[in-house]
Amino acid sequence: MTGLHASAAQRSLPQLAELLYVLVRKELKARYKNRFLGYVWALANPFAFAFVYWIAFKFIMRLDIENYSLFLITGMFPWVWMSVGIAGATRSFVINASLIRKVRLPRAILPLGNVAQEMVHFGFALPVIMAFLWFAGEIRPMASWLWQIPLLLTVQVAFVYPLALAFAVANAYVRDIEYLVGICFSLLFFATPMVYPIAIVPEAYRRWFELNPLHALMQSWRSVFLQGTLEPGLLAYALAFAAVTGVIAWALYRKLAPRIGELV
Amino acid sequence: MTHAVTCEGLWKTYQRHRPVGVKSLLLGATIPADTRFAREWALADVSFEVPRGRSFGVIGANGSGKTTLLSILLGTVPEDRGRVALSGSVASLLELGAGFHGDLTGRENVVLYGSILGMRLAEIRRRFESIADFSELDAAMEQPLRTYSTGMIARLGFSTIIHAAADILLIDEVLAVGDARFQAKCHQALREFRTRGGTLVIVSHNMKEIREVCDAGICLELGRVVDAGPIAGVAARYEERVAAAGPGKAKGGTHAQR
């Protein structure tokens, strides 16, 4: 017999929800204590990236894209949520080694904590994104956002969490994974139409770019923010990808997680 | 009699699953010789039972497998062979500061640790005054944990788990850092915990503490149970063996010679 014995504490859903809440609050509190500018730092990163690309493509490369700054901002924030969340989650088992080894808790909650924590940052940023859309693009807040944004938040969690969980498990076994994941997402950032619209990709290759599930997710965010519309096809594609990775990640977790206590 | 903790023919090796890097994949990992800290079996054929409401001590030299045993009981590490069964909820204090965060205050850490142990937030709030009273940390409760001494961290950890309303407590060598008066207070609390029907498994090098707290126990040597029974006898024979071996090099090969 190799599984962990089940006698120690199966937790109820409210217990798990509270544990997630406490873990996320811990990270946020610890991060913002002793920091004068507090949550401004959560905004600084996506804004700085967007600014750099705006300078590079608008002024230096002279790319003629309408409302380029809005295009950048509306994609950058969900991307940073995803990539920072996944990077943190990948390391989560290794960083929380003492929790893994010395305390009994459902381990899958640790990478979920990273994803949730970055989602909170994204939530904090939403008013700033909306203000930016209003002042820089004269896009007023739309009533449809009231259901579209919560829906997309849910889809993105469903999309990101399986990846986060799988990478976290893999990284406990092979520590090189965290570097690999970092490089992959740097490459994916340019492979996904994030700083250029998919329309400028040569037609012969465009089909391949559209196969990228990250494009479906990020394009959905942009169309919600810029037009107030959601394309069902993109959403369905992102959800289908989430379902497939979800099944794979959960199987991987069930099979490999019990040994993690000896590996971190 | 119902057993709170059952452990039957438990075997555990640490050799087969280790984190791999690209380097060791390419070059192959070397297998260390069978010595005190690097041997094939971390635990070999360990069996014991702890009835409900009793207190069980695990003693033995460093590297004899005590912590591995507690980790398997807790369920953070899986056994290779054998059967482990715990009936009831478990709270553990296996490492000082595990589950705590240095930047959070004592109060915030009680909420964090309590929640990790499986307590509901309402429960923690309800018991907080009692936890704070027991810890005697007073105003330090509102200070960040990184300002705490190890003794204060032990106070915080112990005060939380004793209020966790668990059926089984697993404690690994953490009371040693508390001062004598707090240790006495802990022992008193553990006695009350057992009269309420709680079961305790404790690892300690302090034979006085083991004798005071436990009813029965085992002594581990190189992962094997070399002695078991009422605690007074087990502790006395362990002390005799330690005295006989003297302060020189510990006999690493006892189990190979047998």
Tab-separated table of N, CA and C in Angstrom, chain A residues 61 108 144 151 237:
chain	number	residue	atom	x	y	z
A	61	MET	N	8.769	51.124	-33.582
A	61	MET	CA	8.439	50.307	-34.759
A	61	MET	C	7.343	50.966	-35.611
A	108	ALA	N	-3.388	20.326	-2.520
A	108	ALA	CA	-3.838	20.986	-3.750
A	108	ALA	C	-4.260	22.427	-3.476
A	144	SER	N	-23.011	45.308	-19.012
A	144	SER	CA	-22.753	43.885	-19.294
A	144	SER	C	-21.532	43.361	-18.539
A	151	LEU	N	-17.941	36.063	-14.895
A	151	LEU	CA	-17.895	34.841	-15.696
A	151	LEU	C	-16.460	34.564	-16.159
A	237	TYR	N	-13.934	27.240	-26.265
A	237	TYR	CA	-12.615	26.660	-26.517
A	237	TYR	C	-11.753	26.719	-25.257
